[in-house]
Amino acid sequence: MVDLEALEAEARTSLAKAGDEASLDEWRVAWLGRRGRLTAVLRGVRDLPAEERPRVGAGANRLKSALEEAASAHRGQLLASAADAESIDVTLPGRTPPLGSLHPVTLTRRQLERTFRDMGFDVVEGPDVELEEYNFDRLRIPAGHPARDMWDTIWVADDSDSGEGKPRQLLRTHTSPMQIRYLERRDPPIRVIVPGTCYRYEATDATHEWMLTQIEGLVIDENLSFAHLKGTLEAFVRRVFGADIETRFRCDYFPFVEPGAELGVRWQGDWLEILGCGMVHPEIIEDAGLDPERYTGFAFGMGVERVAMLRYGVQDIRHFYRNDVRFLRQFEGRR
Ligand code: FA5
């Protein structure tokens, strides 16, 4: 005697346990396959006594279709829950990944560049690794000149055998060599700034770093006087720091300008020197192939970290390149 009801209960219990497609396939083989349990029952019908055959045959056939239906419903459920697990819930709020932000010196450099552009200056860049000739000699600072002490230099070693007698290279100590390079290529009127990194072999303190950013300015034209220098720089400083900023010009010495000056701004009850400047020396104008009687001009070199200190109230210049994210994060979202 075959107990079709017990068989069905067993088949359904084991179907419910099939958690993925592979176990569903195994179940199908075990129950409905060629050697499956139900297939065996159907095959055995012909060996039953004649009066039993109709009941068992019809019942087993019904059970077969019922199990096939149950298996395909179960398969549908498995597919649906797999799709759920992979799907994206578009109703969830978006999350911004951590993106990083611009460095305060970059922010300041960009603001200064924008302001100079608005005032009609072009912007060019020059090499960090420079020839001694441009960094010093052609700026009227020959070897042995005491003014070389103003810029403690990081030299680029040439270890090759042919190094002897070759032009010496260094990491530029200021952006002024670009005055010479620009004058080699361009004719007046000239109104240009040169932002860039400079390097000095010097001890650091709260206002001095060994790596610094400068913005060089060069203006050459007919009939320019010290009044143009002063007017341009004061207008610039007011644009950057506001009309109330207190400034002062003081005499300073740089071999490539005559006269030379420094510009300081009021900072924490004291003065902070932000740039050196002066009228371009007539010999430099002459070396560029121009008539110094006709052309005059002025130049300046501004310290970008110093301006950033004023702008953001940073007490110590050494914070800028320490790479402490707690310091850098304070500038997130600034422009
Ligand atoms: C010069 O470098 C001249 N080339 C500037 C110049 C250009 C004068 C054109 C005349 C004509 P000085 O060494 O003073 O000058 O540097 C210029 C500015 O760079 C300073 O006013 C200061 O703001 C900044 N600076 C200089 N040294 C450092 C330093 N170690 N760390 C941070 N900023 C510095």
mmCIF file of C-alpha atoms and ligand atoms in Angstrom:
data_model
loop_
_atom_site.group_PDB
_atom_site.id
_atom_site.type_symbol
_atom_site.label_atom_id
_atom_site.label_comp_id
_atom_site.label_asym_id
_atom_site.label_seq_id
_atom_site.Cartn_x
_atom_site.Cartn_y
_atom_site.Cartn_z
ATOM 1 C CA MET A 1 0.000 0.000 0.000
ATOM 2 C CA VAL A 2 1.263 3.467 -0.823
ATOM 3 C CA ASP A 3 0.524 6.314 1.575
ATOM 4 C CA LEU A 4 0.352 9.223 -0.860
ATOM 5 C CA GLU A 5 -0.495 11.697 1.883
ATOM 6 C CA ALA A 6 2.607 10.897 3.952
ATOM 7 C CA LEU A 7 4.696 11.086 0.777
ATOM 8 C CA GLU A 8 3.334 14.520 -0.061
ATOM 9 C CA ALA A 9 3.972 15.848 3.469
ATOM 10 C CA GLU A 10 7.569 14.644 3.336
ATOM 11 C CA ALA A 11 8.126 16.127 -0.128
ATOM 12 C CA ARG A 12 6.740 19.527 0.891
ATOM 13 C CA THR A 13 8.798 19.664 4.112
ATOM 14 C CA SER A 14 11.995 18.996 2.240
ATOM 15 C CA LEU A 15 11.058 21.529 -0.497
ATOM 16 C CA ALA A 16 10.597 24.247 2.121
ATOM 17 C CA LYS A 17 14.191 23.660 3.249
ATOM 18 C CA ALA A 18 15.657 24.367 -0.215
ATOM 19 C CA GLY A 19 17.290 27.777 0.362
ATOM 20 C CA ASP A 20 18.841 28.349 -3.049
ATOM 21 C CA GLU A 21 18.568 27.232 -6.648
ATOM 22 C CA ALA A 22 21.138 24.451 -6.293
ATOM 23 C CA SER A 23 19.272 22.744 -3.438
ATOM 24 C CA LEU A 24 16.009 23.221 -5.319
ATOM 25 C CA ASP A 25 17.532 21.317 -8.255
ATOM 26 C CA GLU A 26 18.648 18.552 -5.903
ATOM 27 C CA TRP A 27 15.141 18.340 -4.501
ATOM 28 C CA ARG A 28 13.698 18.079 -8.023
ATOM 29 C CA VAL A 29 16.063 15.213 -8.877
ATOM 30 C CA ALA A 30 15.241 13.425 -5.591
ATOM 31 C CA TRP A 31 11.454 13.611 -6.038
ATOM 32 C CA LEU A 32 10.558 14.174 -9.665
ATOM 33 C CA GLY A 33 13.671 12.988 -11.518
ATOM 34 C CA ARG A 34 13.938 9.718 -13.474
ATOM 35 C CA ARG A 35 14.948 7.871 -10.309
ATOM 36 C CA GLY A 36 12.958 10.143 -8.041
ATOM 37 C CA ARG A 37 10.724 8.915 -5.217
ATOM 38 C CA LEU A 38 7.436 9.903 -6.902
ATOM 39 C CA THR A 39 8.579 8.617 -10.301
ATOM 40 C CA ALA A 40 9.202 5.228 -8.643
ATOM 41 C CA VAL A 41 5.663 5.235 -7.266
ATOM 42 C CA LEU A 42 4.235 6.011 -10.717
ATOM 43 C CA ARG A 43 6.285 3.223 -12.291
ATOM 44 C CA GLY A 44 5.118 0.773 -9.628
ATOM 45 C CA VAL A 45 1.428 1.383 -10.414
ATOM 46 C CA ARG A 46 1.364 -1.330 -13.106
ATOM 47 C CA ASP A 47 2.515 -3.945 -10.569
ATOM 48 C CA LEU A 48 -0.355 -3.176 -8.193
ATOM 49 C CA PRO A 49 -3.464 -5.325 -7.955
ATOM 50 C CA ALA A 50 -6.003 -4.230 -10.591
ATOM 51 C CA GLU A 51 -8.431 -2.686 -8.073
ATOM 52 C CA GLU A 52 -5.719 -0.522 -6.542
ATOM 53 C CA ARG A 53 -4.323 0.842 -9.836
ATOM 54 C CA PRO A 54 -6.891 3.604 -10.588
ATOM 55 C CA ARG A 55 -6.763 5.129 -7.114
ATOM 56 C CA VAL A 56 -2.990 5.127 -6.736
ATOM 57 C CA GLY A 57 -2.353 6.053 -10.417
ATOM 58 C CA ALA A 58 -4.675 9.069 -10.369
ATOM 59 C CA GLY A 59 -3.497 10.158 -6.904
ATOM 60 C CA ALA A 60 0.183 9.919 -7.824
ATOM 61 C CA ASN A 61 -0.361 11.896 -11.039
ATOM 62 C CA ARG A 62 -2.185 14.608 -9.105
ATOM 63 C CA LEU A 63 0.613 14.677 -6.556
ATOM 64 C CA LYS A 64 3.183 15.025 -9.336
ATOM 65 C CA SER A 65 1.519 18.151 -10.768
ATOM 66 C CA ALA A 66 1.002 19.573 -7.266
ATOM 67 C CA LEU A 67 4.708 19.162 -6.444
ATOM 68 C CA GLU A 68 5.780 20.642 -9.789
ATOM 69 C CA GLU A 69 3.617 23.638 -9.100
ATOM 70 C CA ALA A 70 4.969 23.980 -5.543
ATOM 71 C CA ALA A 71 8.555 23.742 -6.826
ATOM 72 C CA SER A 72 8.062 26.481 -9.403
ATOM 73 C CA ALA A 73 6.362 28.757 -6.815
ATOM 74 C CA HIS A 74 9.278 28.151 -4.446
ATOM 75 C CA ARG A 75 11.719 29.042 -7.223
ATOM 76 C CA GLY A 76 9.870 32.302 -7.819
ATOM 77 C CA GLN A 77 10.247 33.199 -4.141
ATOM 78 C CA LEU A 78 13.964 32.433 -4.164
ATOM 79 C CA LEU A 79 14.515 34.712 -7.186
ATOM 80 C CA ALA A 80 12.497 37.544 -5.655
ATOM 81 C CA SER A 81 14.424 37.578 -2.380
ATOM 82 C CA ALA A 82 17.799 37.469 -4.206
ATOM 83 C CA ALA A 83 16.724 40.500 -6.267
ATOM 84 C CA ASP A 84 15.706 42.321 -3.072
ATOM 85 C CA ALA A 85 19.138 41.825 -1.551
ATOM 86 C CA GLU A 86 20.875 43.357 -4.571
ATOM 87 C CA SER A 87 18.566 46.243 -5.285
ATOM 88 C CA ILE A 88 19.360 49.894 -4.458
ATOM 89 C CA ASP A 89 16.943 51.765 -2.290
ATOM 90 C CA VAL A 90 16.636 55.063 -4.137
ATOM 91 C CA THR A 91 14.674 56.612 -1.281
ATOM 92 C CA LEU A 92 17.731 56.614 1.054
ATOM 93 C CA PRO A 93 19.361 60.055 1.495
ATOM 94 C CA GLY A 94 22.674 60.589 -0.404
ATOM 95 C CA ARG A 95 26.025 60.523 1.391
ATOM 96 C CA THR A 96 28.990 62.730 0.368
ATOM 97 C CA PRO A 97 32.260 60.803 0.446
ATOM 98 C CA PRO A 98 35.246 62.541 2.079
ATOM 99 C CA LEU A 99 36.695 64.628 -0.769
ATOM 100 C CA GLY A 100 39.638 66.504 0.787
ATOM 101 C CA SER A 101 39.993 70.236 0.356
ATOM 102 C CA LEU A 102 42.359 72.914 -0.914
ATOM 103 C CA HIS A 103 45.396 73.848 1.162
ATOM 104 C CA PRO A 104 45.209 77.317 2.801
ATOM 105 C CA VAL A 105 48.327 78.422 0.901
ATOM 106 C CA THR A 106 46.744 77.315 -2.397
ATOM 107 C CA LEU A 107 43.540 79.178 -1.472
ATOM 108 C CA THR A 108 45.537 82.317 -0.699
ATOM 109 C CA ARG A 109 47.728 82.019 -3.796
ATOM 110 C CA ARG A 110 44.604 81.745 -5.955
ATOM 111 C CA GLN A 111 42.981 84.760 -4.326
ATOM 112 C CA LEU A 112 46.131 86.866 -4.832
ATOM 113 C CA GLU A 113 46.413 85.725 -8.462
ATOM 114 C CA ARG A 114 42.772 86.618 -9.100
ATOM 115 C CA THR A 115 43.248 90.067 -7.603
ATOM 116 C CA PHE A 116 46.351 90.729 -9.732
ATOM 117 C CA ARG A 117 44.546 89.494 -12.846
ATOM 118 C CA ASP A 118 41.694 91.907 -12.102
ATOM 119 C CA MET A 119 44.311 94.657 -11.950
ATOM 120 C CA GLY A 120 45.545 93.756 -15.446
ATOM 121 C CA PHE A 121 48.524 91.481 -14.699
ATOM 122 C CA ASP A 122 49.445 88.396 -16.758
ATOM 123 C CA VAL A 123 50.412 85.220 -14.866
ATOM 124 C CA VAL A 124 53.430 83.037 -15.802
ATOM 125 C CA GLU A 125 55.482 80.391 -14.002
ATOM 126 C CA GLY A 126 59.184 79.557 -13.963
ATOM 127 C CA PRO A 127 61.479 76.645 -12.985
ATOM 128 C CA ASP A 128 62.060 75.657 -9.335
ATOM 129 C CA VAL A 129 65.519 74.326 -10.250
ATOM 130 C CA GLU A 130 67.335 77.417 -11.481
ATOM 131 C CA LEU A 131 70.769 78.376 -12.750
ATOM 132 C CA GLU A 132 73.046 80.309 -10.397
ATOM 133 C CA GLU A 133 73.342 82.870 -13.177
ATOM 134 C CA TYR A 134 69.642 83.781 -13.103
ATOM 135 C CA ASN A 135 69.082 83.431 -9.359
ATOM 136 C CA PHE A 136 72.110 85.618 -8.535
ATOM 137 C CA ASP A 137 74.610 86.927 -11.129
ATOM 138 C CA ARG A 138 72.227 88.568 -13.540
ATOM 139 C CA LEU A 139 70.340 90.071 -10.624
ATOM 140 C CA ARG A 140 73.563 91.896 -9.768
ATOM 141 C CA ILE A 141 74.529 89.463 -7.007
ATOM 142 C CA PRO A 142 77.872 88.004 -8.210
ATOM 143 C CA ALA A 143 79.720 85.288 -6.267
ATOM 144 C CA GLY A 144 81.322 86.811 -3.206
ATOM 145 C CA HIS A 145 78.828 89.693 -3.053
ATOM 146 C CA PRO A 146 77.750 90.135 0.585
ATOM 147 C CA ALA A 147 74.084 90.175 -0.510
ATOM 148 C CA ARG A 148 74.339 86.430 -1.232
ATOM 149 C CA ASP A 149 74.125 85.979 2.518
ATOM 150 C CA MET A 150 70.535 87.242 2.330
ATOM 151 C CA TRP A 151 69.537 84.021 0.612
ATOM 152 C CA ASP A 152 70.952 80.839 2.136
ATOM 153 C CA THR A 153 71.017 78.478 -0.749
ATOM 154 C CA ILE A 154 70.188 74.818 -1.362
ATOM 155 C CA TRP A 155 72.488 73.758 -4.209
ATOM 156 C CA VAL A 156 71.703 70.946 -6.634
ATOM 157 C CA ALA A 157 74.713 68.614 -6.615
ATOM 158 C CA ASP A 158 76.126 67.481 -9.958
ATOM 159 C CA ASP A 159 77.916 64.206 -9.184
ATOM 160 C CA SER A 160 78.748 63.362 -12.786
ATOM 161 C CA ASP A 161 82.420 63.409 -13.891
ATOM 162 C CA SER A 162 81.618 66.210 -16.281
ATOM 163 C CA GLY A 163 80.147 68.274 -13.430
ATOM 164 C CA GLU A 164 83.326 70.356 -13.184
ATOM 165 C CA GLY A 165 83.057 73.680 -14.955
ATOM 166 C CA LYS A 166 79.340 73.247 -15.721
ATOM 167 C CA PRO A 167 76.851 75.991 -14.812
ATOM 168 C CA ARG A 168 75.804 75.525 -11.200
ATOM 169 C CA GLN A 169 72.187 74.767 -10.347
ATOM 170 C CA LEU A 170 70.210 75.506 -7.216
ATOM 171 C CA LEU A 171 66.671 75.517 -5.861
ATOM 172 C CA ARG A 172 65.589 79.085 -6.488
ATOM 173 C CA THR A 173 65.766 81.177 -3.337
ATOM 174 C CA HIS A 174 63.241 83.686 -4.709
ATOM 175 C CA THR A 175 61.083 84.192 -7.815
ATOM 176 C CA SER A 176 63.173 87.185 -8.996
ATOM 177 C CA PRO A 177 65.151 85.149 -11.613
ATOM 178 C CA MET A 178 61.917 85.193 -13.632
ATOM 179 C CA GLN A 179 62.356 88.983 -14.017
ATOM 180 C CA ILE A 180 65.434 88.268 -16.171
ATOM 181 C CA ARG A 181 63.866 85.328 -18.016
ATOM 182 C CA TYR A 182 60.741 87.334 -18.833
ATOM 183 C CA LEU A 183 62.723 90.391 -19.996
ATOM 184 C CA GLU A 184 64.698 88.105 -22.353
ATOM 185 C CA ARG A 185 61.521 87.207 -24.162
ATOM 186 C CA ARG A 186 59.102 90.113 -23.904
ATOM 187 C CA ASP A 187 59.124 93.776 -24.792
ATOM 188 C CA PRO A 188 57.437 96.518 -22.755
ATOM 189 C CA PRO A 189 54.812 97.293 -21.751
ATOM 190 C CA ILE A 190 55.181 94.464 -19.223
ATOM 191 C CA ARG A 191 52.781 93.748 -16.379
ATOM 192 C CA VAL A 192 53.216 90.230 -15.065
ATOM 193 C CA ILE A 193 53.192 88.180 -11.880
ATOM 194 C CA VAL A 194 55.074 84.914 -11.252
ATOM 195 C CA PRO A 195 53.780 82.705 -8.435
ATOM 196 C CA GLY A 196 56.021 79.820 -7.340
ATOM 197 C CA THR A 197 57.779 77.842 -4.630
ATOM 198 C CA CYS A 198 61.170 78.971 -3.273
ATOM 199 C CA TYR A 199 63.652 77.199 -1.004
ATOM 200 C CA ARG A 200 66.111 78.502 1.544
ATOM 201 C CA TYR A 201 68.671 76.725 3.662
ATOM 202 C CA GLU A 202 67.638 78.433 6.854
ATOM 203 C CA ALA A 203 66.507 77.828 10.403
ATOM 204 C CA THR A 204 62.741 78.037 10.808
ATOM 205 C CA ASP A 205 60.764 80.103 13.294
ATOM 206 C CA ALA A 206 57.189 81.409 13.622
ATOM 207 C CA THR A 207 57.497 83.577 10.479
ATOM 208 C CA HIS A 208 60.205 81.738 8.492
ATOM 209 C CA GLU A 209 59.956 78.411 6.679
ATOM 210 C CA TRP A 210 62.652 76.751 4.577
ATOM 211 C CA MET A 211 60.096 76.265 1.782
ATOM 212 C CA LEU A 212 57.949 79.254 0.894
ATOM 213 C CA THR A 213 55.720 80.554 -1.858
ATOM 214 C CA GLN A 214 56.377 83.901 -3.493
ATOM 215 C CA ILE A 215 54.566 85.982 -6.047
ATOM 216 C CA GLU A 216 56.969 88.055 -8.091
ATOM 217 C CA GLY A 217 55.647 91.149 -9.849
ATOM 218 C CA LEU A 218 57.277 93.009 -12.728
ATOM 219 C CA VAL A 219 55.993 96.165 -14.400
ATOM 220 C CA ILE A 220 58.020 97.927 -17.125
ATOM 221 C CA ASP A 221 56.840 100.847 -19.216
ATOM 222 C CA GLU A 222 57.630 104.449 -20.080
ATOM 223 C CA ASN A 223 57.384 107.071 -17.332
ATOM 224 C CA LEU A 224 56.881 104.810 -14.323
ATOM 225 C CA SER A 225 57.914 106.185 -10.938
ATOM 226 C CA PHE A 226 57.997 105.067 -7.309
ATOM 227 C CA ALA A 227 54.512 106.576 -6.981
ATOM 228 C CA HIS A 228 53.197 103.878 -9.361
ATOM 229 C CA LEU A 229 54.834 101.170 -7.251
ATOM 230 C CA LYS A 230 53.348 102.549 -4.056
ATOM 231 C CA GLY A 231 49.908 103.171 -5.549
ATOM 232 C CA THR A 232 49.719 99.697 -7.121
ATOM 233 C CA LEU A 233 50.767 97.831 -3.977
ATOM 234 C CA GLU A 234 48.562 99.864 -1.652
ATOM 235 C CA ALA A 235 45.552 99.377 -3.926
ATOM 236 C CA PHE A 236 46.348 95.656 -4.023
ATOM 237 C CA VAL A 237 46.653 95.297 -0.241
ATOM 238 C CA ARG A 238 43.368 97.138 0.274
ATOM 239 C CA ARG A 239 41.613 94.833 -2.177
ATOM 240 C CA VAL A 240 42.893 91.785 -0.311
ATOM 241 C CA PHE A 241 42.595 92.902 3.336
ATOM 242 C CA GLY A 242 39.976 95.643 3.168
ATOM 243 C CA ALA A 243 40.195 99.450 3.256
ATOM 244 C CA ASP A 244 41.141 99.646 6.956
ATOM 245 C CA ILE A 245 44.431 97.770 6.703
ATOM 246 C CA GLU A 246 47.427 99.685 8.073
ATOM 247 C CA THR A 247 50.538 99.537 5.878
ATOM 248 C CA ARG A 248 54.037 100.937 5.982
ATOM 249 C CA PHE A 249 56.879 101.179 3.454
ATOM 250 C CA ARG A 250 60.412 101.125 4.774
ATOM 251 C CA CYS A 251 63.769 101.382 3.064
ATOM 252 C CA ASP A 252 65.329 98.034 2.236
ATOM 253 C CA TYR A 253 68.206 96.860 0.116
ATOM 254 C CA PHE A 254 68.076 94.436 -2.826
ATOM 255 C CA PRO A 255 70.897 94.636 -5.412
ATOM 256 C CA PHE A 256 68.460 94.404 -8.367
ATOM 257 C CA VAL A 257 66.368 97.452 -7.421
ATOM 258 C CA GLU A 258 67.151 101.100 -6.714
ATOM 259 C CA PRO A 259 65.664 102.329 -4.479
ATOM 260 C CA GLY A 260 64.433 99.289 -2.572
ATOM 261 C CA ALA A 261 61.732 98.960 0.080
ATOM 262 C CA GLU A 262 59.738 96.506 2.125
ATOM 263 C CA LEU A 263 56.032 96.623 2.750
ATOM 264 C CA GLY A 264 54.716 95.681 6.176
ATOM 265 C CA VAL A 265 51.137 95.367 7.409
ATOM 266 C CA ARG A 266 49.809 95.615 10.945
ATOM 267 C CA TRP A 267 49.643 92.179 12.564
ATOM 268 C CA GLN A 268 48.905 91.333 16.215
ATOM 269 C CA GLY A 269 49.947 94.819 17.343
ATOM 270 C CA ASP A 270 53.194 94.484 15.399
ATOM 271 C CA TRP A 271 54.321 94.767 11.752
ATOM 272 C CA LEU A 272 54.615 91.743 9.473
ATOM 273 C CA GLU A 273 56.783 92.121 6.382
ATOM 274 C CA ILE A 274 54.843 90.722 3.421
ATOM 275 C CA LEU A 275 56.985 91.812 0.471
ATOM 276 C CA GLY A 276 60.199 93.332 -0.797
ATOM 277 C CA CYS A 277 60.035 95.773 -3.712
ATOM 278 C CA GLY A 278 61.734 98.599 -5.567
ATOM 279 C CA MET A 279 62.400 100.314 -8.876
ATOM 280 C CA VAL A 280 64.067 97.896 -11.328
ATOM 281 C CA HIS A 281 67.791 98.728 -11.462
ATOM 282 C CA PRO A 282 68.717 100.611 -14.686
ATOM 283 C CA GLU A 283 71.522 98.093 -15.366
ATOM 284 C CA ILE A 284 68.964 95.287 -15.512
ATOM 285 C CA ILE A 285 66.878 97.259 -17.986
ATOM 286 C CA GLU A 286 69.981 97.933 -20.061
ATOM 287 C CA ASP A 287 71.089 94.255 -19.947
ATOM 288 C CA ALA A 288 67.691 93.403 -21.400
ATOM 289 C CA GLY A 289 68.522 95.562 -24.424
ATOM 290 C CA LEU A 290 66.214 98.422 -23.452
ATOM 291 C CA ASP A 291 67.024 102.111 -23.069
ATOM 292 C CA PRO A 292 66.935 102.900 -19.308
ATOM 293 C CA GLU A 293 66.356 106.561 -20.126
ATOM 294 C CA ARG A 294 63.114 105.619 -21.773
ATOM 295 C CA TYR A 295 61.955 102.578 -19.820
ATOM 296 C CA THR A 296 61.593 102.311 -16.087
ATOM 297 C CA GLY A 297 59.646 99.960 -13.903
ATOM 298 C CA PHE A 298 59.119 98.359 -10.554
ATOM 299 C CA ALA A 299 59.234 94.862 -9.115
ATOM 300 C CA PHE A 300 58.122 93.143 -5.938
ATOM 301 C CA GLY A 301 58.283 89.726 -4.280
ATOM 302 C CA MET A 302 55.458 88.824 -1.932
ATOM 303 C CA GLY A 303 55.401 86.023 0.673
ATOM 304 C CA VAL A 304 52.180 84.033 0.187
ATOM 305 C CA GLU A 305 52.407 82.139 3.521
ATOM 306 C CA ARG A 306 52.722 85.492 5.308
ATOM 307 C CA VAL A 307 49.540 86.725 3.615
ATOM 308 C CA ALA A 308 47.804 83.433 4.501
ATOM 309 C CA MET A 309 48.802 83.952 8.156
ATOM 310 C CA LEU A 310 47.147 87.376 8.131
ATOM 311 C CA ARG A 311 44.113 86.169 6.266
ATOM 312 C CA TYR A 312 43.369 83.204 8.528
ATOM 313 C CA GLY A 313 44.918 84.375 11.805
ATOM 314 C CA VAL A 314 47.560 81.618 11.792
ATOM 315 C CA GLN A 315 50.123 82.282 14.547
ATOM 316 C CA ASP A 316 52.957 80.101 13.302
ATOM 317 C CA ILE A 317 54.009 79.615 9.667
ATOM 318 C CA ARG A 318 55.210 76.072 10.433
ATOM 319 C CA HIS A 319 51.603 74.843 10.720
ATOM 320 C CA PHE A 320 51.217 75.059 6.944
ATOM 321 C CA TYR A 321 53.552 72.206 5.976
ATOM 322 C CA ARG A 322 53.223 69.954 9.014
ATOM 323 C CA ASN A 323 50.447 67.974 7.305
ATOM 324 C CA ASP A 324 48.373 67.839 10.477
ATOM 325 C CA VAL A 325 44.856 67.111 9.217
ATOM 326 C CA ARG A 326 43.306 68.768 12.275
ATOM 327 C CA PHE A 327 44.857 72.040 11.096
ATOM 328 C CA LEU A 328 44.051 71.484 7.415
ATOM 329 C CA ARG A 329 40.414 70.483 8.049
ATOM 330 C CA GLN A 330 39.702 73.984 9.362
ATOM 331 C CA PHE A 331 39.897 75.235 5.779
ATOM 332 C CA GLU A 332 37.377 72.761 4.354
ATOM 333 C CA GLY A 333 34.761 74.419 2.207
ATOM 334 C CA ARG A 334 36.695 77.712 1.957
ATOM 335 C CA ARG A 335 37.240 79.389 -1.370
HETATM 336 C C1 FA5 B 1 63.215 88.612 -1.876
HETATM 337 O O1 FA5 B 1 63.145 87.402 -1.944
HETATM 338 C C2 FA5 B 1 63.254 89.460 -3.100
HETATM 339 N N1 FA5 B 1 63.423 88.644 -4.251
HETATM 340 C C3 FA5 B 1 61.972 90.296 -3.154
HETATM 341 C C4 FA5 B 1 62.032 91.397 -4.168
HETATM 342 C C5 FA5 B 1 61.499 91.181 -5.430
HETATM 343 C C6 FA5 B 1 62.598 92.606 -3.842
HETATM 344 C C7 FA5 B 1 61.531 92.196 -6.385
HETATM 345 C C8 FA5 B 1 62.640 93.631 -4.799
HETATM 346 C C9 FA5 B 1 62.106 93.405 -6.034
HETATM 347 P P1 FA5 B 1 62.921 88.645 0.724
HETATM 348 O O2 FA5 B 1 63.987 87.682 1.042
HETATM 349 O O3 FA5 B 1 62.752 89.768 1.672
HETATM 350 O O4 FA5 B 1 63.103 89.283 -0.693
HETATM 351 O O5 FA5 B 1 61.545 87.854 0.599
HETATM 352 C C10 FA5 B 1 60.374 88.481 0.128
HETATM 353 C C11 FA5 B 1 59.166 88.093 0.963
HETATM 354 O O6 FA5 B 1 59.058 86.681 1.027
HETATM 355 C C12 FA5 B 1 59.268 88.538 2.398
HETATM 356 O O7 FA5 B 1 58.768 89.838 2.551
HETATM 357 C C13 FA5 B 1 58.409 87.522 3.120
HETATM 358 O O8 FA5 B 1 57.049 87.889 3.020
HETATM 359 C C14 FA5 B 1 58.633 86.291 2.312
HETATM 360 N N2 FA5 B 1 59.676 85.461 2.921
HETATM 361 C C15 FA5 B 1 61.005 85.588 2.850
HETATM 362 N N3 FA5 B 1 61.644 84.632 3.517
HETATM 363 C C16 FA5 B 1 60.691 83.834 4.026
HETATM 364 C C17 FA5 B 1 60.698 82.642 4.818
HETATM 365 N N4 FA5 B 1 61.824 82.050 5.190
HETATM 366 N N5 FA5 B 1 59.504 82.090 5.151
HETATM 367 C C18 FA5 B 1 58.359 82.671 4.758
HETATM 368 N N6 FA5 B 1 58.279 83.774 4.013
HETATM 369 C C19 FA5 B 1 59.428 84.365 3.658
#
